[in-house]
Short mmCIF file of C-alpha atoms in Angstrom, two decimals:
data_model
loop_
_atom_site.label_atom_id
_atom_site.label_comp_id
_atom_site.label_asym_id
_atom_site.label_seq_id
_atom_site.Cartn_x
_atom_site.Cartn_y
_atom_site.Cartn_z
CA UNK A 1 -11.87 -56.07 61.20
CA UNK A 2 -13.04 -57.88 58.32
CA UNK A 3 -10.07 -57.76 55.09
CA UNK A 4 -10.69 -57.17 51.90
CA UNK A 5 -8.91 -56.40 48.52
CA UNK A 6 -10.56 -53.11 46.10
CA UNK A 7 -8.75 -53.36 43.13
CA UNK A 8 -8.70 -52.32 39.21
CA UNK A 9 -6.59 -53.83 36.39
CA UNK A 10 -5.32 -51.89 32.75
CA UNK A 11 -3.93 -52.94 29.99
CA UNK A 12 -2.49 -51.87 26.77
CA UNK A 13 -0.42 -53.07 23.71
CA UNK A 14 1.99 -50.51 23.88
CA UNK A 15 3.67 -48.41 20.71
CA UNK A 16 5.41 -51.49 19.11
CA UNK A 17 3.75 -54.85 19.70
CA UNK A 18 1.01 -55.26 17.17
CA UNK A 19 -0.52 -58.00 19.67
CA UNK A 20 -1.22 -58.00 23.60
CA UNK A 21 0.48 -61.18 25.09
CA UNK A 22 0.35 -59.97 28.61
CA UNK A 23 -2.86 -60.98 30.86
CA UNK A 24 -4.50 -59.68 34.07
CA UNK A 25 -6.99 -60.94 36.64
CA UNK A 26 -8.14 -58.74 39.57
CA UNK A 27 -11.19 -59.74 42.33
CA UNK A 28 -11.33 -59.33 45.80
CA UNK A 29 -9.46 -62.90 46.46
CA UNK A 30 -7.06 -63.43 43.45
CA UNK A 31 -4.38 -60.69 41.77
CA UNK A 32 -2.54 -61.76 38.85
CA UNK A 33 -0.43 -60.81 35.93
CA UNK A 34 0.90 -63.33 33.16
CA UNK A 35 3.50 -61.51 30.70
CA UNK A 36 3.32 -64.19 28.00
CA UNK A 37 6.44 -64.86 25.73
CA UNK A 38 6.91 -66.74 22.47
CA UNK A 39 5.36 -64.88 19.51
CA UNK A 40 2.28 -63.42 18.84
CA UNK A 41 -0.17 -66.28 19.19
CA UNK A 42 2.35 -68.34 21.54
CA UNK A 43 2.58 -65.08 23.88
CA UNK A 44 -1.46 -64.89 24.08
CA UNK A 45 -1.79 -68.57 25.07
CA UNK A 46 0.26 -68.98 27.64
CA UNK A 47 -0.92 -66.14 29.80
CA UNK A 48 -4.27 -66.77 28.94
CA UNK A 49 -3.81 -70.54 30.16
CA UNK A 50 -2.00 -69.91 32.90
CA UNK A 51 -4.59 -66.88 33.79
CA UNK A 52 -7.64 -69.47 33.49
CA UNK A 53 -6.34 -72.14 35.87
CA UNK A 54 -5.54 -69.55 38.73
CA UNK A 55 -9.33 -67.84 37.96
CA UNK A 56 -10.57 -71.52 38.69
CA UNK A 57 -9.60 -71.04 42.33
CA UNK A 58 -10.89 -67.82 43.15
CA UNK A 59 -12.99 -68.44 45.97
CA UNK A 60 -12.60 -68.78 49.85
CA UNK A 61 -10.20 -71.10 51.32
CA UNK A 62 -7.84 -72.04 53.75
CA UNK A 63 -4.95 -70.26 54.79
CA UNK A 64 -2.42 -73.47 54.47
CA UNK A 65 -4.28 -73.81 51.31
CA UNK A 66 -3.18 -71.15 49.55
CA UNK A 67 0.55 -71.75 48.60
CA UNK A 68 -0.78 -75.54 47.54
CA UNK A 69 -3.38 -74.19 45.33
CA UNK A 70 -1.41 -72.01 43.55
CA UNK A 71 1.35 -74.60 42.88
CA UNK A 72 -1.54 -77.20 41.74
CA UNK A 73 -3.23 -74.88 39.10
CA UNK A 74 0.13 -73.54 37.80
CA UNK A 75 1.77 -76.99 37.58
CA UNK A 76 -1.62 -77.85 35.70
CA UNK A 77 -1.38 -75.20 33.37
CA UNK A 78 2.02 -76.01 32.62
CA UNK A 79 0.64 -79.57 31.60
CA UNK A 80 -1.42 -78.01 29.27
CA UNK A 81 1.14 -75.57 27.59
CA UNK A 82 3.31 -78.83 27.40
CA UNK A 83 0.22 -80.51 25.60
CA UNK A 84 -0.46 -77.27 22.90
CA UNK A 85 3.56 -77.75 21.63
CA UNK A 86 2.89 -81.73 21.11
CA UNK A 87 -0.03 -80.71 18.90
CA UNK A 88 0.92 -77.98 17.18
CA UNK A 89 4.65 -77.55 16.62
CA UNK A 90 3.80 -74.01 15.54
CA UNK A 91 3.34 -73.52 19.62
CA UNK A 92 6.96 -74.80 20.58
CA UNK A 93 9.13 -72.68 22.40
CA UNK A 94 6.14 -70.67 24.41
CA UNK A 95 6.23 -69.28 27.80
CA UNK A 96 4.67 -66.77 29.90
CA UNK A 97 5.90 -64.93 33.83
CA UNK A 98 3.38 -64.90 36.40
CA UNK A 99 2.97 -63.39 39.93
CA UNK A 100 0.11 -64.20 41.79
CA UNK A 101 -1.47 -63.30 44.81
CA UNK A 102 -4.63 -65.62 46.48
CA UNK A 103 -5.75 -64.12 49.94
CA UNK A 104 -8.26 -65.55 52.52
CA UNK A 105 -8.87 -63.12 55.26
CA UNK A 106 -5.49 -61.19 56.20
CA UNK A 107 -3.33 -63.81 55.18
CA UNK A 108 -1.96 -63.60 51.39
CA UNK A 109 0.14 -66.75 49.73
CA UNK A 110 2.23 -65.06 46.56
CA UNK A 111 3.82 -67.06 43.85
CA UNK A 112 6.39 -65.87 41.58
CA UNK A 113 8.25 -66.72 38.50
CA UNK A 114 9.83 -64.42 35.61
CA UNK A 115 10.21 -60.89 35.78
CA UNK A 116 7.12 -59.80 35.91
CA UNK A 117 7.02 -57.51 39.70
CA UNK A 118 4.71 -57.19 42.62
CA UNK A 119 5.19 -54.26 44.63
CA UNK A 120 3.82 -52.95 48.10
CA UNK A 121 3.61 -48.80 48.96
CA UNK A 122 3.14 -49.27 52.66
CA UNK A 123 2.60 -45.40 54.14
CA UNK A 124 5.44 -43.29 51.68
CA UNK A 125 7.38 -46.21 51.15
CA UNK A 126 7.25 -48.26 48.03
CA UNK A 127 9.27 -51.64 48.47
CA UNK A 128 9.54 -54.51 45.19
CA UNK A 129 8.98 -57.44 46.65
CA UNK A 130 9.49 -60.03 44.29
CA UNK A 131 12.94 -60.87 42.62
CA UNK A 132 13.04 -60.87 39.10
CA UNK A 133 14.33 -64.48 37.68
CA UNK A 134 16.71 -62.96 34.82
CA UNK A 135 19.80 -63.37 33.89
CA UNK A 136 20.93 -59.43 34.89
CA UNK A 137 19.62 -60.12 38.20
CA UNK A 138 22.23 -62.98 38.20
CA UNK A 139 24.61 -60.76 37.23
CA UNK A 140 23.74 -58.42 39.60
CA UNK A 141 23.40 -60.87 42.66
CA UNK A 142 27.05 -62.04 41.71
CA UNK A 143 28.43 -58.40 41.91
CA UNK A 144 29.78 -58.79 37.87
CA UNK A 145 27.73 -55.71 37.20
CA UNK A 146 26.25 -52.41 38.83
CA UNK A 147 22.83 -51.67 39.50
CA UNK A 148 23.01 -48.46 36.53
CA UNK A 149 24.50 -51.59 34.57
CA UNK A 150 21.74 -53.72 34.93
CA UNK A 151 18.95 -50.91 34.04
CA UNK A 152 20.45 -51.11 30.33
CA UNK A 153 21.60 -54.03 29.96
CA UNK A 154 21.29 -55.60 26.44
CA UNK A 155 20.47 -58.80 28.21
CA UNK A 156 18.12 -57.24 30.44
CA UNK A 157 15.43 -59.02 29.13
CA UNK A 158 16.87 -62.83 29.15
CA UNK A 159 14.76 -64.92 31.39
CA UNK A 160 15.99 -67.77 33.19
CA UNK A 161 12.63 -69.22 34.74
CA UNK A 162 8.71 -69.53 33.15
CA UNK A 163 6.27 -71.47 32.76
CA UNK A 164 6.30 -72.74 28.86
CA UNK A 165 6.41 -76.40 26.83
CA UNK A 166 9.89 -76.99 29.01
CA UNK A 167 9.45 -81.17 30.50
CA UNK A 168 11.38 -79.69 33.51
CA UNK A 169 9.13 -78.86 36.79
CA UNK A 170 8.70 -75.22 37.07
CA UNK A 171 10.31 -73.27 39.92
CA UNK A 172 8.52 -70.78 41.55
CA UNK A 173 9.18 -68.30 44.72
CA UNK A 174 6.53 -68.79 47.15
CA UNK A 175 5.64 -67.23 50.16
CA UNK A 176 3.07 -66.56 52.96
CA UNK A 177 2.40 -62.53 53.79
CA UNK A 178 0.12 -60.34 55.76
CA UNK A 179 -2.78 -58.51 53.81
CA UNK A 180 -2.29 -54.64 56.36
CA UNK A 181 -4.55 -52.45 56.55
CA UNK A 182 -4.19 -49.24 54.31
CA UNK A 183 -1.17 -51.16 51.82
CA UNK A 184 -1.65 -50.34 47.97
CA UNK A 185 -0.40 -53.49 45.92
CA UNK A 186 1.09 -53.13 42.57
CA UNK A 187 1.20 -55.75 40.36
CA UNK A 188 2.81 -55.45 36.73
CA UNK A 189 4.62 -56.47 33.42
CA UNK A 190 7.93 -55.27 32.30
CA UNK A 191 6.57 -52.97 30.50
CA UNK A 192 5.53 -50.53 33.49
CA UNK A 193 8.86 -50.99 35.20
CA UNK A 194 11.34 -50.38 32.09
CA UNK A 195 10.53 -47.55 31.39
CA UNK A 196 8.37 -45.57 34.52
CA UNK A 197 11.39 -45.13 37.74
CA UNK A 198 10.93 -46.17 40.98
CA UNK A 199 10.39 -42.85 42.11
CA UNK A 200 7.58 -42.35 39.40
CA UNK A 201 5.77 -45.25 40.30
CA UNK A 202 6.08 -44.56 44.04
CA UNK A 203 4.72 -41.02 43.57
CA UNK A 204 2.22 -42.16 41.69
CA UNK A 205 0.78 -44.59 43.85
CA UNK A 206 0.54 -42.01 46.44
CA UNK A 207 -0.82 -39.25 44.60
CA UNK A 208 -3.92 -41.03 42.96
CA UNK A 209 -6.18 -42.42 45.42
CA UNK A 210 -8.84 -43.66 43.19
CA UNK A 211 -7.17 -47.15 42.02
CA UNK A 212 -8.93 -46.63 38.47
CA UNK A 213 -7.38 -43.36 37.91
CA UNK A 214 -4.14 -44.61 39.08
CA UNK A 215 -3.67 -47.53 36.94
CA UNK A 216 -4.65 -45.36 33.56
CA UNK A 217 -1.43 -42.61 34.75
CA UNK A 218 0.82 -45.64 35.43
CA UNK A 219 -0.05 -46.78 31.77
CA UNK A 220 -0.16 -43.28 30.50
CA UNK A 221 3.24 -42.90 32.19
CA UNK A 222 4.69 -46.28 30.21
CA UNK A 223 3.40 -44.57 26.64
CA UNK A 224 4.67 -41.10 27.79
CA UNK A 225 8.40 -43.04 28.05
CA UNK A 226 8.24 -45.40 24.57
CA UNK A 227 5.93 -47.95 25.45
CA UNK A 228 7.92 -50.72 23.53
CA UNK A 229 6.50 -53.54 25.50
CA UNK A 230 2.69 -54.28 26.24
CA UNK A 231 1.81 -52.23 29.90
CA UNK A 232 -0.21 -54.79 32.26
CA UNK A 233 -1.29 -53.29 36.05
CA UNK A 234 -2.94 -54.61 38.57
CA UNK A 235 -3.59 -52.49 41.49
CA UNK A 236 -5.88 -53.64 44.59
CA UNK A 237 -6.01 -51.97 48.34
CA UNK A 238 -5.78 -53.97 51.06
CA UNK A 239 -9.18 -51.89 53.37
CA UNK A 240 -11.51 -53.20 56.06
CA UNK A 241 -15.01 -53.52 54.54
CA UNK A 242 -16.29 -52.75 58.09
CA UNK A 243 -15.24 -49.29 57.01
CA UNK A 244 -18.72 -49.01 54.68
CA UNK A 245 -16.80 -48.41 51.49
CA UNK A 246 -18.22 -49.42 48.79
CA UNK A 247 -16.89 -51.52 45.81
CA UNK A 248 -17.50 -53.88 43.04
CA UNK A 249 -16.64 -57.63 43.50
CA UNK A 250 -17.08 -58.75 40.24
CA UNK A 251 -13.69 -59.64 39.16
CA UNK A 252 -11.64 -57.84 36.16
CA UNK A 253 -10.36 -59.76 33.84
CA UNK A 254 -7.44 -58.17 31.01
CA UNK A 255 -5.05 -58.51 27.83
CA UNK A 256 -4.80 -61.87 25.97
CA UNK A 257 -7.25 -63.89 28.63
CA UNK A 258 -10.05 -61.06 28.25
CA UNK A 259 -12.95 -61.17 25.95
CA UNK A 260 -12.00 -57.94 24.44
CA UNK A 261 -8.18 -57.81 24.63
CA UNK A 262 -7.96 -56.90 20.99
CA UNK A 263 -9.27 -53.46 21.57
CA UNK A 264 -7.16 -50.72 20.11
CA UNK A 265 -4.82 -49.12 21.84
CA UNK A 266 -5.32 -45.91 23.35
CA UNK A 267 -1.52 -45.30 22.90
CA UNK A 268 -2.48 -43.63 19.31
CA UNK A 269 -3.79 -40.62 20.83
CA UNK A 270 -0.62 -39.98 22.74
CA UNK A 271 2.48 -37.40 21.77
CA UNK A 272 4.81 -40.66 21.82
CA UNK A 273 2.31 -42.45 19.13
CA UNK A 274 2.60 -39.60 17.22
CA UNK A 275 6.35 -39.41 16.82
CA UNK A 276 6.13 -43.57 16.61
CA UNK A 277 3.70 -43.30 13.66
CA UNK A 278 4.80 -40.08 12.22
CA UNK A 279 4.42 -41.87 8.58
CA UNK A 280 2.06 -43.90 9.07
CA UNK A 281 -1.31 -42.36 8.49
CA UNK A 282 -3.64 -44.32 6.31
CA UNK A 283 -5.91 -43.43 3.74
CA UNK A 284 -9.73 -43.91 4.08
CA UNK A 285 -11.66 -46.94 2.66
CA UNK A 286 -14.15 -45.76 0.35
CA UNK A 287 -17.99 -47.17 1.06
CA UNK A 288 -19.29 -49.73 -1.81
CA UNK A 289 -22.73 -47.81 -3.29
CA UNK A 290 -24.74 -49.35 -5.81
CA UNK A 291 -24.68 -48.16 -9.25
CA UNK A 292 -27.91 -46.15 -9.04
CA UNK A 293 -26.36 -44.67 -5.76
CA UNK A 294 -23.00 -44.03 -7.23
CA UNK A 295 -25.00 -41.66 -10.26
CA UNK A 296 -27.22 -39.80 -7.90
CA UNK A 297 -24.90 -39.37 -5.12
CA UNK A 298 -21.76 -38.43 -6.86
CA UNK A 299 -21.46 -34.61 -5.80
CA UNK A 300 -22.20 -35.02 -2.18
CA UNK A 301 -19.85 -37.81 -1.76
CA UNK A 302 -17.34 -35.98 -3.76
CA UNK A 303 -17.85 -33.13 -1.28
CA UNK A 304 -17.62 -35.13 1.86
CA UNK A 305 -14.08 -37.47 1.18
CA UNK A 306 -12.39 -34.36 0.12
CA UNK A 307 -13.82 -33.07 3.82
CA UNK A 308 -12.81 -36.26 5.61
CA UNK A 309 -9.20 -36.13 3.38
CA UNK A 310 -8.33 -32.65 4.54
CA UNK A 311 -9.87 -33.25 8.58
CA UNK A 312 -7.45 -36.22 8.18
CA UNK A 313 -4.34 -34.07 6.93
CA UNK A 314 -5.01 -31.57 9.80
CA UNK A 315 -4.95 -34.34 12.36
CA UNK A 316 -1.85 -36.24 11.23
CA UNK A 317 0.22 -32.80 10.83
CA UNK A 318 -0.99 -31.93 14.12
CA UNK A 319 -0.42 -35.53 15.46
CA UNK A 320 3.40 -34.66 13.85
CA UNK A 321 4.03 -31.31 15.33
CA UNK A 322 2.81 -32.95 19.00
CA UNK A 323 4.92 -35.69 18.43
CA UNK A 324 8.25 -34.39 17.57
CA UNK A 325 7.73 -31.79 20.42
CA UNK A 326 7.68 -34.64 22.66
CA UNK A 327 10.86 -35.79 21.81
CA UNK A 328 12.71 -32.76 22.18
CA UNK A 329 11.96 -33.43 25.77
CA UNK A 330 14.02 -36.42 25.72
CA UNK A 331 17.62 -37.14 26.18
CA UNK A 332 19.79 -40.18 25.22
CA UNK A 333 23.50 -40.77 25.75
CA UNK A 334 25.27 -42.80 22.81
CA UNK A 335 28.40 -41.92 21.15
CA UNK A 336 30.08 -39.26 19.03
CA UNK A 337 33.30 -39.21 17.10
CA UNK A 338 34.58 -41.93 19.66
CA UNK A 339 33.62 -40.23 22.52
CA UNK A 340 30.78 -40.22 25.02
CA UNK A 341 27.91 -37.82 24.33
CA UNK A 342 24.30 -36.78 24.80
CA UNK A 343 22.08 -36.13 22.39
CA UNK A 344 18.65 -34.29 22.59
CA UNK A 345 15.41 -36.26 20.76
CA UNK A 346 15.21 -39.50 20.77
CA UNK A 347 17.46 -42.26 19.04
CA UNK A 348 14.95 -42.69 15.77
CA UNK A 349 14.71 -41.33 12.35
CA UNK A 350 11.92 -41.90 10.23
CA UNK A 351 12.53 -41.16 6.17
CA UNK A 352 14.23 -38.14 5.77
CA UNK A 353 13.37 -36.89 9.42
CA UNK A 354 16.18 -37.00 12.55
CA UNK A 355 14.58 -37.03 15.88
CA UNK A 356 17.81 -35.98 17.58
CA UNK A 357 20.69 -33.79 17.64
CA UNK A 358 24.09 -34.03 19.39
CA UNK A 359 23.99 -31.55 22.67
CA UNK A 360 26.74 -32.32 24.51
CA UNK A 361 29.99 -33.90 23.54
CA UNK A 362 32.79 -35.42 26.57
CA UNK A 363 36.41 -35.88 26.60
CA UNK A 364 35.53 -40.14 27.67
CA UNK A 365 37.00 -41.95 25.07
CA UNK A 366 34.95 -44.72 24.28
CA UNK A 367 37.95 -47.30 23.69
CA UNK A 368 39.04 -46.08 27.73
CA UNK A 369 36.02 -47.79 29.12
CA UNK A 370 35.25 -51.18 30.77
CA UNK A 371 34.10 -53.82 28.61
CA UNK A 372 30.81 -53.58 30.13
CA UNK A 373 30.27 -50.35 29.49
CA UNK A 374 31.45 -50.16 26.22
CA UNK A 375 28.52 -52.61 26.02
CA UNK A 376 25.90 -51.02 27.21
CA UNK A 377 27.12 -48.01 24.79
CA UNK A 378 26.21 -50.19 21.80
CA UNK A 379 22.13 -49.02 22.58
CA UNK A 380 21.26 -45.36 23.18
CA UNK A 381 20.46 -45.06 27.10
CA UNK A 382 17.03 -43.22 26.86
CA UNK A 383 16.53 -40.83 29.57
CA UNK A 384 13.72 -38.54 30.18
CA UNK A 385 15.73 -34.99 31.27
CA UNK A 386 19.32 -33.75 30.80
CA UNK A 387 20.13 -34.15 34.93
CA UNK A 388 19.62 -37.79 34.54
CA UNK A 389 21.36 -38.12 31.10
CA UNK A 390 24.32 -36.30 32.92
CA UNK A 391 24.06 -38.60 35.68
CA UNK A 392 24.48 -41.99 33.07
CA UNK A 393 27.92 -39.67 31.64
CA UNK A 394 29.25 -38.89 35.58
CA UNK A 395 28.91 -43.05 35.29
CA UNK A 396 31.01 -43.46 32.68
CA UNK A 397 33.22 -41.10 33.71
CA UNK A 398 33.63 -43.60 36.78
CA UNK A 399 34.46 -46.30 34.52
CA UNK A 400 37.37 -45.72 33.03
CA UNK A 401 40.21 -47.80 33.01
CA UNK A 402 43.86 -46.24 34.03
CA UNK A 403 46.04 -46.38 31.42
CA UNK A 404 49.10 -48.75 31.10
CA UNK A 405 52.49 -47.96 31.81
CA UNK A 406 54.40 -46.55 28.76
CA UNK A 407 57.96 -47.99 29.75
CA UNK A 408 58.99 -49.44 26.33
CA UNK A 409 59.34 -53.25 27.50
CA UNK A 410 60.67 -54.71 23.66
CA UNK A 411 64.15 -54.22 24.63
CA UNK A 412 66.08 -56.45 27.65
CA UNK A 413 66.57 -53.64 30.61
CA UNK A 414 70.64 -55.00 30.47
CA UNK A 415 70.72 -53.77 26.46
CA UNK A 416 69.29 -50.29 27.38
CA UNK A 417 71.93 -47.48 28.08
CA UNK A 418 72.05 -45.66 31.17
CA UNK A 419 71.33 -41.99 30.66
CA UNK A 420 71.63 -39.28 33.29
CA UNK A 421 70.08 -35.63 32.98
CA UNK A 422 71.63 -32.78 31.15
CA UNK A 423 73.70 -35.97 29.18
CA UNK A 424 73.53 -36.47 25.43
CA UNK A 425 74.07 -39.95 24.19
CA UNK A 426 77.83 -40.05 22.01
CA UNK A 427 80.36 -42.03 21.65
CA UNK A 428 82.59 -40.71 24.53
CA UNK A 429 79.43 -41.16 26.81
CA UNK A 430 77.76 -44.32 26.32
CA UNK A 431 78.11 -46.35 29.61
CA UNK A 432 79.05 -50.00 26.96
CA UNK A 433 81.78 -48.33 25.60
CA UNK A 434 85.88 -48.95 26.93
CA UNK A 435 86.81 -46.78 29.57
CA UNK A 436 89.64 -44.50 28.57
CA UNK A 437 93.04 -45.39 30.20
CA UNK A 438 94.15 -42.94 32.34
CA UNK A 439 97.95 -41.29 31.69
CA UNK A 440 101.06 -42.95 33.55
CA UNK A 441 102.37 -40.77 36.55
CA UNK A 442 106.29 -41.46 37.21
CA UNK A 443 106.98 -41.31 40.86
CA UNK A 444 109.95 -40.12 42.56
CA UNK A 445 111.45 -41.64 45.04
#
């Protein structure tokens, strides 16, 4: 059985970023994503950097070459981000994640650092197999916060390991795995996994055989739920080429190390764009004629910008109907007159236009809840149905703290008088008062 990998790689910019920082390699040998951090132009470097050193070993080896490669072109690459910053202090501060995989027959050495994911769907089951260097997972590995916790954390996002303009040595996960026969890998950027579940990436990997078709759902899927990161996938099968399928080897190469990574987006002709750019359309640019043309061509050119003017109003208040439908699909639970609640839309309003409405309103006092979640309350939690934004509320509802003892504790328990039932508090009753003497009794002897 001879191994090999088919794969496909997609990218996209997403709804917010105006630039594409992440960066994707795919071949039969060498998987990668970079998820580059740092500002525009310091985002695009250091995946593209860190993307051309690993492309430089793409090529047959050894298996107990593998892990050692890796490590030597990273650590390189690092040199060279560490090199940009001296020269241009514009630079400093850079960074980028990176998982990569470099096979040789069935044998596969991974490297790993950020929070950028590989996964593995092995038959039905879909298993994450790296662990993502942040400081939630921290939290999470400690036990200081829940796994519903971490999905919204407001510090999801910190990162506590890359590879940037930092002296120190990088640290990276590494180990040695078996390519199987029949195992889909998914590689990716935050930007897939924050907003597409587990069980939407799992059933998408098993529903779309052709890898091509599968990576443009999962990124279809990302823009569908807000897109507010740049979406990077790499998908590749593991197969035996003995098999007679057929596939290209020349490798794919995406995002801010590709040629063509400044493409547009094809987020903008998505329902979510829409409600995202629901005031944004732009007007035309008129086309520079010479004078002579200008004279003679005045009617017809009259004629055809009021044409393109009005096809241009029909698509934007079409692109605005489409897009506020879409978020009336949406839920988000925030909070409401001090209490917990779910609202319908999404948490947005652009000019004079609300994207949401208050649906349901609880009896969880805000002010009742753990610190942590009265954190996490201080963002809208974004969910795509009402059963799941019930779900994030039957959460809360588990996090409330009892409430303290009432007993007033400002006055010494010795100062306090004693009262028994059905006894009102007087003079003749107060236990601190003199005890009445009782009469003499003569005795006869």
């Amino acid at each position: 059985m001879t191994i090999q990998f088919k794969y496909a790689a997609l990218t996209d910019v997403g709804l917010i970023r105006k630039s594409n920082q992440d960066a994707g390699y795919a071949s039969s040998r060498l998987l990668v994503v970079a998820d580059g951090m740092g500002g525009a132009a310091g985002g695009d470097i250091a995946s593209s950097v860190v993307v051309a050193h690993l492309a430089e070993i793409d090529d047959t080896h050894q298996a107990e070459e593998l892990l050692p490669l890796l490590r030597q072109q990273l650590n390189i690459a690092h040199e060279e981000l560490i090199e940009r910053t001296e020269e241009d202090a514009d630079l400093a501060g850079l960074g980028t994640t990176c998982i990569a995989i470099l096979r040789t027959g069935n044998k596969l050495g991974m490297v790993h650092v950020g929070d950028s994911r590989a996964y593995v769907l092995r038959g039905d089951r879909l298993a994450q197999v790296t662990r993502d260097h942040t400081l939630v997972q921290y939290l999470l590995d400690k036990g200081q916060i829940t796994p519903e916790e971490a999905l919204h954390h407001p510090k999801r996002n910190v990162i506590m390991r890359n590879i940037g303009d930092s002296p120190e040595p990088i640290e990276l996960d590494e180990s040695i795995r078996e390519a199987v026969n029949g195992d889909r890998w998914l590689l990716c950027s935050d930007g897939l996994y924050d907003v597409v579940s587990r069980e939407t990436l799992t059933e998408t990997l098993r529903t779309f055989q052709d890898l091509d078709e599968c990576a443009e759902k999962l990124v279809e899927l990302a823009l569908a739920g807000g897109a507010p990161d740049n979406v990077t996938v790499v998908l590749a099968d593991v197969i035996d080429t003995d098999s007679g399928v057929a596939f290209s080897d020349k490798p794919v190469v995406v995002g801010a190390a590709a040629v063509d990574h400044r493409r547009p987006t094809r987020a903008k002709n998505t329902p979510a764009a829409q409600a995202a750019a629901l005031s944004a359309a732009t007007k035309p640019a008129d086309t520079l004629l010479a004078p002579e043309e200008l004279e003679e061509d005045q009617p017809r050119r009259g004629l055809a910008r009021f044409a393109a003017v009005l096809a241009i109003l029909v698509l934007v208040l079409g692109g605005l109907g489409g897009g506020y439908a879409w978020t009336q699909t949406r839920y988000f639970v925030s909070t409401h007159d001090g209490n917990v609640a779910i609202f319908k839309g999404i948490p947005q309003d652009i000019g004079p236009i609300t994207l949401s409405e208050l649906y349901e309103e609880t009896d969880i006092a805000v002010e009742d809840l753990t610190e942590v979640a009265q954190e996490r309350l201080r963002t809208p939690i974004t969910r795509a149905s009402l059963p799941e934004a019930r779900a994030v509320v039957d959460n809360f509802a588990d996090q409330v703290v009892e409430p303290k003892s009432s007993v007033d504790t400002s006055t010494p328990l010795l100062d306090r008088p004693i009262v028994f039932p059905d006894t009102k508090i007087g003079p003749q009753n107060d236990m601190r008062t003199e005890p009445t003497p009782l009469p003499s009794v003569e005795v006869t002897p």
